[in-house]
mmCIF file of C-alpha atoms and ligand atoms in Angstrom:
data_model
loop_
_atom_site.group_PDB
_atom_site.id
_atom_site.type_symbol
_atom_site.label_atom_id
_atom_site.label_comp_id
_atom_site.label_asym_id
_atom_site.label_seq_id
_atom_site.Cartn_x
_atom_site.Cartn_y
_atom_site.Cartn_z
ATOM 1 C CA UNK A 16 142.923 160.877 169.854
ATOM 2 C CA UNK A 17 143.039 158.538 166.882
ATOM 3 C CA UNK A 18 140.754 159.148 163.904
ATOM 4 C CA UNK A 19 139.024 155.844 164.669
ATOM 5 C CA UNK A 20 138.429 156.763 168.280
ATOM 6 C CA UNK A 21 136.964 160.100 167.259
ATOM 7 C CA UNK A 22 134.700 158.382 164.730
ATOM 8 C CA UNK A 23 133.577 155.838 167.357
ATOM 9 C CA UNK A 24 132.631 158.611 169.793
ATOM 10 C CA UNK A 25 130.543 160.383 167.182
ATOM 11 C CA UNK A 26 128.924 157.122 166.070
ATOM 12 C CA UNK A 27 127.941 156.170 169.655
ATOM 13 C CA UNK A 28 126.634 159.674 170.402
ATOM 14 C CA UNK A 29 124.604 160.086 167.197
ATOM 15 C CA UNK A 30 123.200 156.572 167.431
ATOM 16 C CA UNK A 31 122.121 157.136 171.065
ATOM 17 C CA UNK A 32 120.331 160.429 170.366
ATOM 18 C CA UNK A 33 118.542 159.040 167.294
ATOM 19 C CA UNK A 34 117.585 155.834 169.115
ATOM 20 C CA UNK A 35 116.306 157.695 172.207
ATOM 21 C CA UNK A 36 114.177 159.987 170.028
ATOM 22 C CA UNK A 37 112.812 156.998 168.105
ATOM 23 C CA UNK A 38 111.921 155.264 171.394
ATOM 24 C CA UNK A 39 110.299 158.425 172.804
ATOM 25 C CA UNK A 40 112.757 158.676 175.689
ATOM 26 C CA UNK A 41 113.915 162.032 174.304
ATOM 27 C CA UNK A 42 110.678 163.913 173.724
ATOM 28 C CA UNK A 43 109.328 167.445 173.240
ATOM 29 C CA UNK A 44 109.225 169.590 176.377
ATOM 30 C CA UNK A 45 111.482 167.273 178.368
ATOM 31 C CA UNK A 46 114.195 168.163 180.866
ATOM 32 C CA UNK A 47 117.567 166.748 179.789
ATOM 33 C CA UNK A 48 121.009 166.713 181.429
ATOM 34 C CA UNK A 49 123.903 167.124 179.001
ATOM 35 C CA UNK A 50 127.370 165.759 179.739
ATOM 36 C CA UNK A 51 130.935 166.943 179.227
ATOM 37 C CA UNK A 52 133.800 165.756 177.033
ATOM 38 C CA UNK A 53 134.614 164.644 173.516
ATOM 39 C CA UNK A 54 131.822 162.007 173.355
ATOM 40 C CA UNK A 55 129.133 164.115 175.019
ATOM 41 C CA UNK A 56 129.788 167.017 172.617
ATOM 42 C CA UNK A 57 128.641 165.127 169.470
ATOM 43 C CA UNK A 58 125.525 164.101 171.443
ATOM 44 C CA UNK A 59 124.790 167.767 172.137
ATOM 45 C CA UNK A 60 125.441 168.550 168.471
ATOM 46 C CA UNK A 61 123.094 165.757 167.309
ATOM 47 C CA UNK A 62 120.391 166.888 169.736
ATOM 48 C CA UNK A 63 120.636 170.409 168.285
ATOM 49 C CA UNK A 64 120.313 168.970 164.762
ATOM 50 C CA UNK A 65 117.199 167.015 165.745
ATOM 51 C CA UNK A 66 115.711 170.143 167.350
ATOM 52 C CA UNK A 67 116.486 172.060 164.138
ATOM 53 C CA UNK A 68 114.814 169.414 161.928
ATOM 54 C CA UNK A 69 111.675 169.585 164.102
ATOM 55 C CA UNK A 70 111.938 166.068 165.602
ATOM 56 C CA UNK A 71 111.686 167.504 169.142
ATOM 57 C CA UNK A 72 110.957 170.957 170.563
ATOM 58 C CA UNK A 73 110.740 172.836 173.850
ATOM 59 C CA UNK A 74 113.716 170.974 175.349
ATOM 60 C CA UNK A 75 115.016 172.351 178.653
ATOM 61 C CA UNK A 76 118.688 171.434 179.234
ATOM 62 C CA UNK A 77 120.955 171.412 182.272
ATOM 63 C CA UNK A 78 124.690 171.546 181.464
ATOM 64 C CA UNK A 79 127.331 169.630 183.437
ATOM 65 C CA UNK A 80 130.114 172.172 182.772
ATOM 66 C CA UNK A 81 131.126 175.471 181.233
ATOM 67 C CA UNK A 82 132.135 173.471 178.134
ATOM 68 C CA UNK A 83 128.595 172.180 177.745
ATOM 69 C CA UNK A 84 126.800 175.429 178.526
ATOM 70 C CA UNK A 85 128.958 177.250 175.945
ATOM 71 C CA UNK A 86 128.205 174.521 173.363
ATOM 72 C CA UNK A 87 124.468 174.841 174.081
ATOM 73 C CA UNK A 88 124.724 178.622 173.800
ATOM 74 C CA UNK A 89 126.329 178.265 170.334
ATOM 75 C CA UNK A 90 123.806 175.625 169.216
ATOM 76 C CA UNK A 91 120.724 177.441 170.529
ATOM 77 C CA UNK A 92 119.736 174.879 173.200
ATOM 78 C CA UNK A 93 118.204 176.673 176.218
ATOM 79 C CA UNK A 94 120.131 175.935 179.440
ATOM 80 C CA UNK A 95 118.803 176.186 183.002
ATOM 81 C CA UNK A 96 120.207 175.673 186.480
ATOM 82 C CA UNK A 97 119.135 172.469 188.268
ATOM 83 C CA UNK A 98 117.587 174.876 190.783
ATOM 84 C CA UNK A 99 115.473 176.761 188.226
ATOM 85 C CA UNK A 100 111.703 176.360 188.561
ATOM 86 C CA UNK A 101 111.686 175.047 184.964
ATOM 87 C CA UNK A 102 113.771 172.070 186.178
ATOM 88 C CA UNK A 103 112.862 171.655 189.857
ATOM 89 C CA UNK A 104 115.961 169.565 190.662
ATOM 90 C CA UNK A 105 114.846 166.563 188.610
ATOM 91 C CA UNK A 106 115.519 165.463 185.004
ATOM 92 C CA UNK A 107 113.761 163.086 182.621
ATOM 93 C CA UNK A 108 117.060 161.845 181.191
ATOM 94 C CA UNK A 109 120.796 162.590 181.359
ATOM 95 C CA UNK A 110 123.343 161.649 178.690
ATOM 96 C CA UNK A 111 127.107 161.731 179.231
ATOM 97 C CA UNK A 112 130.464 160.176 178.366
ATOM 98 C CA UNK A 113 132.592 157.941 180.597
ATOM 99 C CA UNK A 114 136.236 157.189 181.328
ATOM 100 C CA UNK A 115 135.840 153.534 182.329
ATOM 101 C CA UNK A 116 132.887 151.159 182.553
ATOM 102 C CA UNK A 117 132.983 147.768 184.292
ATOM 103 C CA UNK A 118 130.892 144.656 183.482
ATOM 104 C CA UNK A 119 128.642 145.614 186.465
ATOM 105 C CA UNK A 120 128.045 149.016 184.781
ATOM 106 C CA UNK A 121 129.963 150.803 187.520
ATOM 107 C CA UNK A 122 131.695 153.862 186.089
ATOM 108 C CA UNK A 123 134.657 156.160 186.515
ATOM 109 C CA UNK A 124 133.938 159.689 185.309
ATOM 110 C CA UNK A 125 135.631 163.045 185.741
ATOM 111 C CA UNK A 126 138.438 162.915 183.196
ATOM 112 C CA UNK A 127 137.287 166.413 182.221
ATOM 113 C CA UNK A 128 137.046 167.460 185.910
ATOM 114 C CA UNK A 129 133.269 167.878 185.637
ATOM 115 C CA UNK A 130 132.345 164.981 187.968
ATOM 116 C CA UNK A 131 130.552 167.010 190.640
ATOM 117 C CA UNK A 132 127.882 168.460 188.380
ATOM 118 C CA UNK A 133 127.875 165.276 186.307
ATOM 119 C CA UNK A 134 126.921 163.271 189.377
ATOM 120 C CA UNK A 135 124.253 165.731 190.551
ATOM 121 C CA UNK A 136 122.699 165.393 187.107
ATOM 122 C CA UNK A 137 123.177 161.615 186.668
ATOM 123 C CA UNK A 138 121.775 160.756 190.114
ATOM 124 C CA UNK A 139 118.755 163.034 189.657
ATOM 125 C CA UNK A 140 117.716 161.709 186.248
ATOM 126 C CA UNK A 141 114.977 159.140 185.646
ATOM 127 C CA UNK A 142 117.085 157.627 182.857
ATOM 128 C CA UNK A 143 120.884 157.831 182.716
ATOM 129 C CA UNK A 144 122.564 157.155 179.369
ATOM 130 C CA UNK A 145 126.268 156.670 178.687
ATOM 131 C CA UNK A 146 127.902 157.017 175.266
ATOM 132 C CA UNK A 147 131.381 155.577 174.766
ATOM 133 C CA UNK A 148 134.034 154.449 172.332
ATOM 134 C CA UNK A 149 135.287 150.863 172.501
ATOM 135 C CA UNK A 150 138.309 151.705 174.699
ATOM 136 C CA UNK A 151 136.158 152.523 177.745
ATOM 137 C CA UNK A 152 135.060 148.971 178.667
ATOM 138 C CA UNK A 153 137.370 147.457 181.328
ATOM 139 C CA UNK A 154 137.291 144.461 183.665
ATOM 140 C CA UNK A 155 137.889 146.399 186.915
ATOM 141 C CA UNK A 156 137.951 150.028 188.030
ATOM 142 C CA UNK A 157 140.627 151.973 189.865
ATOM 143 C CA UNK A 158 143.860 150.404 188.610
ATOM 144 C CA UNK A 159 143.959 151.776 185.030
ATOM 145 C CA UNK A 160 142.328 155.197 184.742
ATOM 146 C CA UNK A 161 142.873 157.306 187.897
ATOM 147 C CA UNK A 162 139.730 158.071 189.900
ATOM 148 C CA UNK A 163 139.185 161.859 190.076
ATOM 149 C CA UNK A 164 138.283 163.184 193.536
ATOM 150 C CA UNK A 165 137.147 166.829 193.784
ATOM 151 C CA UNK A 166 138.264 168.484 197.030
ATOM 152 C CA UNK A 167 137.867 171.978 198.429
ATOM 153 C CA UNK A 168 141.259 173.751 198.348
ATOM 154 C CA UNK A 169 141.636 173.805 202.144
ATOM 155 C CA UNK A 170 141.482 169.976 202.220
ATOM 156 C CA UNK A 171 144.192 169.375 199.602
ATOM 157 C CA UNK A 172 146.708 167.845 202.035
ATOM 158 C CA UNK A 173 144.363 166.263 204.596
ATOM 159 C CA UNK A 174 142.134 164.622 201.954
ATOM 160 C CA UNK A 175 145.210 163.297 200.109
ATOM 161 C CA UNK A 176 146.365 161.669 203.362
ATOM 162 C CA UNK A 177 142.917 160.095 203.913
ATOM 163 C CA UNK A 178 142.865 158.783 200.321
ATOM 164 C CA UNK A 179 146.346 157.300 200.804
ATOM 165 C CA UNK A 180 144.997 155.555 203.928
ATOM 166 C CA UNK A 181 142.390 153.933 201.635
ATOM 167 C CA UNK A 182 145.247 152.508 199.543
ATOM 168 C CA UNK A 183 145.238 155.119 196.745
ATOM 169 C CA UNK A 184 148.119 157.123 195.339
ATOM 170 C CA UNK A 185 146.604 160.611 194.969
ATOM 171 C CA UNK A 186 148.180 163.125 192.572
ATOM 172 C CA UNK A 187 147.097 166.763 192.337
ATOM 173 C CA UNK A 188 145.891 167.414 188.770
ATOM 174 C CA UNK A 189 147.979 170.099 187.051
ATOM 175 C CA UNK A 190 146.625 172.576 184.513
ATOM 176 C CA UNK A 191 147.507 172.538 180.821
ATOM 177 C CA UNK A 192 148.449 175.975 179.453
ATOM 178 C CA UNK A 193 147.752 177.212 182.994
ATOM 179 C CA UNK A 194 150.374 177.353 185.746
ATOM 180 C CA UNK A 195 149.478 175.418 188.882
ATOM 181 C CA UNK A 196 146.610 173.034 189.589
ATOM 182 C CA UNK A 197 143.364 172.569 187.674
ATOM 183 C CA UNK A 198 140.589 174.635 189.277
ATOM 184 C CA UNK A 199 137.217 173.015 188.626
ATOM 185 C CA UNK A 200 134.074 174.827 187.457
ATOM 186 C CA UNK A 201 133.159 174.884 191.169
ATOM 187 C CA UNK A 202 136.456 176.440 192.362
ATOM 188 C CA UNK A 203 137.879 173.183 193.736
ATOM 189 C CA UNK A 204 140.930 170.954 193.096
ATOM 190 C CA UNK A 205 141.200 167.429 191.662
ATOM 191 C CA UNK A 206 143.174 164.593 193.257
ATOM 192 C CA UNK A 207 143.615 161.760 190.720
ATOM 193 C CA UNK A 208 143.793 158.421 192.563
ATOM 194 C CA UNK A 209 145.242 155.136 191.326
ATOM 195 C CA UNK A 210 145.278 151.904 193.304
ATOM 196 C CA UNK A 211 148.033 149.332 192.748
ATOM 197 C CA UNK A 212 146.599 146.262 190.972
ATOM 198 C CA UNK A 213 146.638 143.181 193.269
ATOM 199 C CA UNK A 214 149.135 140.570 192.010
ATOM 200 C CA UNK A 215 146.410 137.865 191.850
ATOM 201 C CA UNK A 216 144.340 139.935 189.364
ATOM 202 C CA UNK A 217 141.466 140.480 191.824
ATOM 203 C CA UNK A 218 139.703 143.853 192.236
ATOM 204 C CA UNK A 219 141.377 146.017 194.912
ATOM 205 C CA UNK A 220 137.979 147.065 196.403
ATOM 206 C CA UNK A 221 134.235 147.287 195.802
ATOM 207 C CA UNK A 222 133.605 150.558 193.862
ATOM 208 C CA UNK A 223 130.129 151.054 195.415
ATOM 209 C CA UNK A 224 131.571 150.866 198.925
ATOM 210 C CA UNK A 225 134.572 153.008 197.977
ATOM 211 C CA UNK A 226 132.272 155.679 196.511
ATOM 212 C CA UNK A 227 130.695 156.142 199.962
ATOM 213 C CA UNK A 228 133.947 155.885 201.910
ATOM 214 C CA UNK A 229 135.649 158.586 199.848
ATOM 215 C CA UNK A 230 132.719 160.969 200.162
ATOM 216 C CA UNK A 231 132.926 160.627 203.971
ATOM 217 C CA UNK A 232 136.385 162.278 203.931
ATOM 218 C CA UNK A 233 136.148 165.894 205.190
ATOM 219 C CA UNK A 234 136.589 168.367 202.335
ATOM 220 C CA UNK A 235 135.721 165.911 199.547
ATOM 221 C CA UNK A 236 133.041 167.476 197.337
ATOM 222 C CA UNK A 237 132.536 164.353 195.164
ATOM 223 C CA UNK A 238 134.361 161.422 193.614
ATOM 224 C CA UNK A 239 134.218 159.940 190.132
ATOM 225 C CA UNK A 240 132.757 156.508 190.968
ATOM 226 C CA UNK A 241 129.205 156.308 189.604
ATOM 227 C CA UNK A 242 127.611 153.129 190.953
ATOM 228 C CA UNK A 243 124.040 154.116 191.882
ATOM 229 C CA UNK A 244 121.944 154.889 188.828
ATOM 230 C CA UNK A 245 122.814 152.083 186.397
ATOM 231 C CA UNK A 246 123.044 153.548 182.905
ATOM 232 C CA UNK A 247 121.813 152.445 179.516
ATOM 233 C CA UNK A 248 125.061 152.176 177.550
ATOM 234 C CA UNK A 249 125.709 152.878 173.863
ATOM 235 C CA UNK A 250 129.220 151.705 173.091
ATOM 236 C CA UNK A 251 130.797 151.794 169.636
ATOM 237 C CA UNK A 252 132.433 148.607 168.429
ATOM 238 C CA UNK A 253 135.453 148.377 166.141
ATOM 239 C CA UNK A 254 133.310 146.652 163.444
ATOM 240 C CA UNK A 255 131.326 149.861 162.823
ATOM 241 C CA UNK A 256 128.289 148.939 164.954
ATOM 242 C CA UNK A 257 126.998 150.417 168.214
ATOM 243 C CA UNK A 258 126.145 147.968 170.992
ATOM 244 C CA UNK A 259 123.371 148.806 173.398
ATOM 245 C CA UNK A 260 123.702 147.368 176.914
HETATM 246 C C1 5RP B 315 134.203 164.645 182.119
HETATM 247 C C2 5RP B 315 133.839 163.222 181.976
HETATM 248 C C3 5RP B 315 133.814 162.678 180.591
HETATM 249 O O1 5RP B 315 132.545 162.156 180.329
HETATM 250 C C4 5RP B 315 134.854 161.596 180.487
HETATM 251 O O2 5RP B 315 136.101 162.130 180.870
HETATM 252 C C5 5RP B 315 134.941 161.028 179.062
HETATM 253 O O3 5RP B 315 135.475 161.993 178.223
HETATM 254 P P1 5RP B 315 135.639 161.735 176.671
HETATM 255 O O4 5RP B 315 134.292 161.476 176.112
HETATM 256 O O5 5RP B 315 136.270 163.014 176.175
HETATM 257 O O6 5RP B 315 136.563 160.549 176.490
HETATM 258 O O7 5RP B 315 133.572 162.501 182.900
HETATM 259 O O8 5RP B 315 134.341 165.005 183.460
#
């Protein structure tokens, strides 16, 4: 990651948390979903700072991954299961990073393999917020950053064949400093799917339709298209500002 990119992520994350507190959309006693990755982590850090300075209190968090629950543990943010009676399966707001965002605010997420819990949280939040550096805005999804699809281990081969029938080129995600495939926080595998870009520059498919079609494949736990709870977006610009969309 370049120094600039890292600075942009922190700028977007800090600006979003401060703005949401100022607007009263992050408020004392609320239930908040916290995302995964190198842009979500500064948001968690900033939230902890604003709890420490007394701006908000009594926050109940739900973490999208082990990474996030460990960060909350270190920062003193109380974490609950979505199923806990303190949460009741519904959140006031969720904030997370993104791998790609289209002009229609359709997303690809799951670069950190946390897409399953990220989607449970994003789709069960009254307000969904995305924080991003300037590299994440793209014209179309599916031909640049590979779409992560989480599959149960028994469906590794059959689901890959079904994804290939939808025009994708699925690749089993391999671990880093771990022999063999990535095992998700839920005990599953990730198939990363790229579609060849059509020669005429058109989109290869409609992401909203593809989100449903992929989830109909037996053994697919979830896929990384997020098309159904349009987010508020805080995206850092190269000129030092943060644009809100
Ligand atoms: C993890 C995610 C992340 O939000 C996404 O990969 C962006 O990560 P980063 O902020 O590190 O660029 O979806 O599953």
